[in-house]
Structures are given as C-alpha cells and as structure tokens.
Tab-separated table of C-alpha atoms in Angstrom:
chain	number	residue	atom	x	y	z
A	1	CYS	CA	-36.391	2.256	87.873
A	2	THR	CA	-38.816	-0.866	87.415
A	3	PHE	CA	-36.924	-4.483	87.640
A	4	HIS	CA	-37.036	-5.314	84.158
A	5	THR	CA	-35.254	-2.464	82.632
A	6	MET	CA	-32.406	-1.349	84.840
A	7	LYS	CA	-28.588	-2.705	85.057
A	8	LYS	CA	-28.150	-4.680	88.311
A	9	SER	CA	-25.781	-6.046	90.749
A	10	THR	CA	-25.609	-8.631	93.284
A	11	LEU	CA	-24.515	-8.270	97.076
A	12	GLN	CA	-24.215	-11.225	99.260
A	13	ASP	CA	-25.512	-10.914	102.954
A	14	GLY	CA	-25.581	-13.721	104.030
A	15	ALA	CA	-29.266	-14.360	104.283
A	16	GLY	CA	-30.068	-13.923	100.755
A	17	SER	CA	-29.117	-11.316	97.741
A	18	ILE	CA	-29.791	-7.746	97.614
A	19	LEU	CA	-30.582	-6.246	93.479
A	20	LEU	CA	-29.173	-2.482	93.406
A	21	CYS	CA	-29.640	-0.130	90.334
A	22	GLY	CA	-27.411	1.926	88.854
A	23	PRO	CA	-28.193	5.261	90.963
A	24	ALA	CA	-28.320	3.055	93.863
A	25	ILE	CA	-24.670	1.825	93.576
A	26	ALA	CA	-23.487	4.967	92.832
A	27	LEU	CA	-24.974	6.312	96.139
A	28	TYR	CA	-23.317	3.360	97.977
A	29	THR	CA	-20.163	4.171	96.466
A	30	ALA	CA	-20.011	7.648	96.984
A	31	PHE	CA	-21.042	7.713	100.709
A	32	PHE	CA	-19.438	3.965	101.679
A	33	VAL	CA	-16.811	2.855	99.601
A	34	LEU	CA	-15.009	6.276	98.824
A	35	PRO	CA	-15.012	7.606	102.471
A	36	THR	CA	-13.602	4.293	103.647
A	37	LEU	CA	-10.810	3.708	101.185
A	38	LEU	CA	-9.992	7.604	101.874
A	39	ALA	CA	-9.838	7.130	105.107
A	40	THR	CA	-7.819	3.591	104.423
A	41	VAL	CA	-5.374	5.695	102.526
A	42	TYR	CA	-5.276	8.404	105.129
A	43	TYR	CA	-4.700	6.362	108.163
A	44	GLY	CA	-2.792	4.013	106.746
A	45	LEU	CA	-0.130	5.923	104.627
A	46	LEU	CA	-0.480	9.543	105.378
A	47	VAL	CA	-1.377	10.188	108.602
A	48	THR	CA	1.591	11.299	110.472
A	49	PRO	CA	1.977	9.108	114.109
A	50	GLN	CA	0.861	10.952	117.382
A	51	TYR	CA	2.541	10.535	121.062
A	52	GLU	CA	0.798	10.734	124.272
A	53	SER	CA	2.372	11.995	127.429
A	54	LEU	CA	0.067	10.775	130.287
A	55	SER	CA	1.104	12.217	133.874
A	56	SER	CA	-0.794	11.801	137.093
A	57	PHE	CA	-0.476	14.200	139.896
A	58	THR	CA	-2.248	15.545	143.291
A	59	VAL	CA	-2.305	19.038	144.720
A	60	GLN	CA	-2.227	18.702	148.397
A	61	ALA	CA	-2.291	20.859	151.018
A	62	ALA	CA	0.371	21.674	153.230
A	63	ASP	CA	-0.741	19.276	156.588
A	64	GLY	CA	-1.778	16.425	154.515
A	65	ALA	CA	-0.110	13.153	153.974
A	66	ALA	CA	2.305	12.386	150.804
A	67	ALA	CA	0.943	9.469	148.454
A	68	PRO	CA	4.503	8.113	147.545
A	69	SER	CA	2.751	6.400	143.990
A	70	LEU	CA	2.026	9.919	142.532
A	71	GLU	CA	3.888	10.982	139.570
A	72	LEU	CA	4.454	14.822	140.859
A	73	LEU	CA	2.962	15.746	144.821
A	74	PHE	CA	2.700	19.813	144.541
A	75	ALA	CA	2.598	20.359	148.094
A	76	SER	CA	2.185	23.157	150.544
A	77	VAL	CA	-1.169	24.893	149.435
A	78	PRO	CA	-3.247	25.865	151.972
A	79	GLY	CA	-6.976	25.604	151.976
A	80	ASN	CA	-9.513	23.358	150.204
A	81	ALA	CA	-7.274	20.772	147.655
A	82	GLY	CA	-10.309	20.355	145.511
A	83	ARG	CA	-10.519	24.237	144.928
A	84	ASP	CA	-6.809	24.484	144.472
A	85	ALA	CA	-6.918	21.745	141.851
A	86	GLN	CA	-9.432	23.416	140.086
A	87	LEU	CA	-6.931	25.377	140.089
A	88	VAL	CA	-4.420	24.078	138.506
A	89	LYS	CA	-6.734	22.156	136.049
A	90	GLU	CA	-8.078	25.668	134.857
A	91	HIS	CA	-4.038	27.308	134.732
A	92	ALA	CA	-3.204	23.973	132.838
A	93	THR	CA	-5.436	25.026	130.021
A	94	SER	CA	-5.465	28.619	129.847
A	95	ARG	CA	-4.114	30.944	127.621
A	96	ASP	CA	-1.719	31.859	129.773
A	97	MET	CA	0.331	28.863	129.472
A	98	LEU	CA	-0.093	28.252	125.958
A	99	ASP	CA	1.771	31.369	125.746
A	100	HIS	CA	4.022	30.167	127.876
A	101	LEU	CA	4.322	27.172	125.533
A	102	VAL	CA	4.850	29.846	122.326
A	103	ARG	CA	7.272	31.323	123.913
A	104	GLU	CA	9.796	28.741	125.730
A	105	GLN	CA	8.608	25.747	123.900
A	106	ALA	CA	8.454	26.075	120.388
A	107	PHE	CA	4.620	24.733	120.407
A	108	VAL	CA	3.963	26.399	117.122
A	109	GLU	CA	7.096	25.278	115.053
A	110	HIS	CA	6.633	21.826	116.235
A	111	TYR	CA	2.741	21.343	115.488
A	112	SER	CA	2.983	23.127	111.823
A	113	GLY	CA	6.011	21.053	110.918
A	114	SER	CA	6.697	20.259	107.401
A	115	SER	CA	6.343	16.441	108.612
A	116	VAL	CA	3.061	16.524	109.933
A	117	ASP	CA	0.468	15.610	107.929
A	118	PHE	CA	-2.027	18.679	106.466
A	119	LEU	CA	-4.962	17.193	108.488
A	120	SER	CA	-3.317	17.355	111.574
A	121	ARG	CA	-0.950	20.253	111.151
A	122	LEU	CA	-1.335	23.428	112.832
A	123	ASP	CA	-1.865	26.249	110.051
A	124	PRO	CA	1.703	28.657	111.494
A	125	ASP	CA	-0.624	31.921	110.599
A	126	ALA	CA	-3.471	30.623	112.922
A	127	GLY	CA	-5.234	33.332	115.067
A	128	THR	CA	-5.439	33.776	118.199
A	129	GLU	CA	-8.828	31.654	119.401
A	130	GLU	CA	-7.660	29.083	116.225
A	131	LEU	CA	-4.529	28.442	118.086
A	132	TYR	CA	-5.883	28.102	121.413
A	133	ASP	CA	-8.926	25.584	120.356
A	134	TYR	CA	-6.109	23.766	118.518
A	135	TYR	CA	-4.097	23.487	122.000
A	136	LEU	CA	-6.880	22.223	123.590
A	137	GLU	CA	-7.403	19.205	121.121
A	138	GLN	CA	-3.734	18.789	122.107
A	139	VAL	CA	-3.329	19.128	126.198
A	140	SER	CA	-6.456	17.960	128.701
A	141	VAL	CA	-6.593	17.879	132.397
A	142	ASP	CA	-8.967	15.630	134.315
A	143	TYR	CA	-10.256	15.643	137.957
A	144	ASP	CA	-10.923	12.465	139.541
A	145	SER	CA	-12.666	14.461	142.843
A	146	ALA	CA	-13.295	10.592	144.607
A	147	SER	CA	-9.375	10.333	144.527
A	148	GLY	CA	-7.688	14.220	144.004
A	149	LEU	CA	-6.064	12.836	140.985
A	150	LEU	CA	-5.631	15.115	138.213
A	151	ARG	CA	-4.376	13.458	134.826
A	152	LEU	CA	-2.622	15.609	132.481
A	153	SER	CA	-2.731	14.095	128.760
A	154	VAL	CA	-0.648	15.810	126.087
A	155	ARG	CA	-0.265	14.557	122.543
A	156	ALA	CA	2.516	15.689	119.916
A	157	PHE	CA	3.994	13.964	116.838
A	158	ASP	CA	7.047	12.644	118.845
A	159	SER	CA	7.842	11.471	121.549
A	160	ASP	CA	10.599	13.447	123.054
A	161	ALA	CA	7.925	16.648	122.406
A	162	ALA	CA	5.258	15.316	123.960
A	163	THR	CA	7.060	14.563	127.013
A	164	ARG	CA	8.866	18.041	126.640
A	165	PHE	CA	5.392	19.495	126.586
A	166	SER	CA	4.157	17.818	129.572
A	167	GLN	CA	7.408	18.681	131.801
A	168	ALA	CA	6.754	22.492	131.329
A	169	ILE	CA	3.214	22.342	131.628
A	170	LEU	CA	3.880	20.819	135.455
A	171	ASP	CA	6.848	22.800	136.352
A	172	LYS	CA	4.561	26.112	135.269
A	173	SER	CA	1.688	24.860	137.476
A	174	GLU	CA	4.006	23.977	140.747
A	175	GLU	CA	5.291	27.784	140.098
A	176	MET	CA	1.664	28.766	140.345
A	177	VAL	CA	0.742	26.073	142.981
A	178	ASN	CA	4.223	27.155	145.364
A	179	ALA	CA	3.335	31.210	144.519
A	180	LEU	CA	-0.451	30.623	145.961
A	181	ALA	CA	1.368	28.783	148.801
A	182	SER	CA	4.000	31.773	149.600
A	183	ARG	CA	0.909	34.423	149.213
A	184	ALA	CA	-1.051	32.777	151.748
A	185	ARG	CA	1.826	32.379	154.099
A	186	ASN	CA	2.807	35.825	153.714
A	187	ASP	CA	-1.086	37.196	153.930
A	188	ARG	CA	-0.911	34.645	157.627
A	189	ILE	CA	1.992	36.446	159.133
A	190	SER	CA	1.102	39.988	158.023
A	191	LEU	CA	-2.236	39.494	160.043
A	192	ALA	CA	-0.809	37.471	162.949
A	193	ARG	CA	1.844	40.855	163.038
A	194	THR	CA	-1.244	43.092	163.149
A	195	GLU	CA	-3.034	41.146	165.404
A	196	LEU	CA	0.084	41.190	167.705
A	197	GLU	CA	0.890	44.879	167.246
A	198	ARG	CA	-2.887	45.339	168.418
A	199	ALA	CA	-2.430	42.764	171.328
A	200	GLU	CA	0.557	44.678	172.267
A	201	GLY	CA	-1.135	47.961	172.123
A	202	ARG	CA	-4.070	46.995	174.154
A	203	LEU	CA	-1.676	45.715	176.945
A	204	GLY	CA	0.506	48.911	176.900
A	205	ALA	CA	-2.684	50.783	177.617
A	206	ALA	CA	-4.145	48.461	180.062
A	207	GLY	CA	-0.600	48.704	181.930
A	208	SER	CA	-0.694	52.268	181.896
A	209	ASP	CA	-4.233	52.577	183.730
A	210	TRP	CA	-3.004	49.872	186.483
A	211	GLN	CA	0.241	52.138	187.202
A	212	ARG	CA	-2.229	55.326	187.417
A	213	VAL	CA	-4.263	53.337	189.621
A	214	ILE	CA	-1.381	52.230	191.860
A	215	PHE	CA	1.361	54.746	191.973
A	216	THR	CA	-0.621	57.853	192.066
A	217	PRO	CA	-2.302	57.915	194.869
A	218	GLY	CA	1.290	57.152	196.635
A	219	ARG	CA	3.114	59.731	194.707
A	220	ARG	CA	0.381	62.373	195.826
A	221	VAL	CA	0.971	61.217	199.121
A	222	PHE	CA	4.330	61.957	199.238
A	223	GLU	CA	3.919	65.250	197.507
A	224	SER	CA	1.832	66.275	200.667
A	225	LEU	CA	4.415	64.922	203.405
A	226	GLY	CA	6.619	67.069	201.503
A	227	ALA	CA	4.814	70.024	201.695
A	228	ALA	CA	3.798	70.041	205.036
A	229	LEU	CA	7.668	69.195	206.238
A	230	ARG	CA	8.722	72.033	203.985
A	231	ASP	CA	6.387	74.549	205.614
A	232	ALA	CA	7.329	73.257	209.381
A	233	GLY	CA	10.944	74.210	208.269
A	234	ILE	CA	12.244	70.353	208.561
A	235	ASP	CA	14.332	69.354	205.807
A	236	ASN	CA	14.850	65.725	203.975
A	237	GLY	CA	18.226	65.332	204.773
A	238	ASP	CA	17.409	65.665	208.603
A	239	LEU	CA	15.381	62.959	208.997
A	240	ALA	CA	17.838	60.639	206.358
A	241	GLY	CA	20.442	61.554	209.151
C-alpha cells in the first residue's frame, strides 16, 4: 500500500510516531493484542491455582553421619550413596510409582476433577503414555551430586493433595530403600555363612590329616605289641596286675 491511499493509525513509542496500515494493524492485533488479552483472561479469571510441595532428603550409607537439617533421611543403604540416590530418583518418577498413586491416592480423580480448568485438567480417559507424561509434568526430582540432596517437587490443585502425593512418594521410596538394604544384608549374611562353612570344612579336613599323622603310627605300635604278647601266651591282664 502507498502512504496517500491507506488508512492509518499512530503508535507512540517514545521516540516518535509509527504509522501502520490496515493489514499491519490486523496482524498486530492477531499476533500480539489477542494473545495477550486471552492470556490475561485465562490466568486472571479461569486458571485453577496450583500448589507445590517441596521436600529435600538424602540417601545415606549405613556408616554415614546423620544430617540433622534434612527433612527426611533414608538410612542403612549399603554401597555408593550417589548410585542409591539415582535409584531413588528413578523410582520416584517411574511408572510403578504412578501406578501406586493411581491405585492408592486417587491421582486421576484429583487431576481430572471438574473444578480444574480445561487447559490444566487431565483427561480421565487418558491412555497410559498420556497419563505418564502428565505425571512427569506434576512430579519432578532433582539430584545435587555436590551436596547429595534430592529435591522432590509435587504440584497439585490444593495444598492437601500436594502434601499427600509428596508423602506417598517419599514413603514408597523409603520402602524401596529398606528393601534394598535388607536384601544387601541378607546377601552379606549368606556369603558369610557360606565362607564359614567352607572354613569349617577345611579345618575339619586339616584336623583329620593331623590325627592320622599323630595317632596312626602309635596305634600300629600297640597293635604289634599286643600281637607279640598273645603269641608269647601273656595276657594283657597279667601285665596290668
């Protein structure tokens, strides 16, 4: 369009005036004004408030020292603490954890409730993959290798639900840690018992060899002496008398 034939509007920007033609105004409205207006209406009037529960904890080896400032301490986990922390992180964001929350904590019912706005709401008929993707949007775990801290974040549409889901994840993770610790202890006990049995077997074999070395020659001497006395017609009782 040319300047002398178009409709024009003036936008003041502090440095001067900018003249816009009709199509430019339409584009500006479509790409800037309307999205801003819709976002304002949605976030100001429609969006359902979300609450976040934050928990910090560490996975500590059995011989480690306690950290009193932590909210939760998973103890008695043998092995490398960093490796165990990664296991806890993976477990907290696993499909098994999601299944537990769905069965025991009404996860789907909370996030698909009618009070939740349509953009944030979970489809109650969501498939497995869609449900898991939604779960990962609400639950996250970060691991700081420098401090050894794990940070669990859970978002929900009321504070009680956020706390409930967070505690359920922590409790289930602690169960896993205790199971790992128990399994490791049982493995160590089984290994120690096997080694003890092997050591007793070696000791028993060595004792038998030693007895054969010490007592077998002596026994043969007495047997030979007894035979000689019998040949001579001398009774062992006569010798005793």
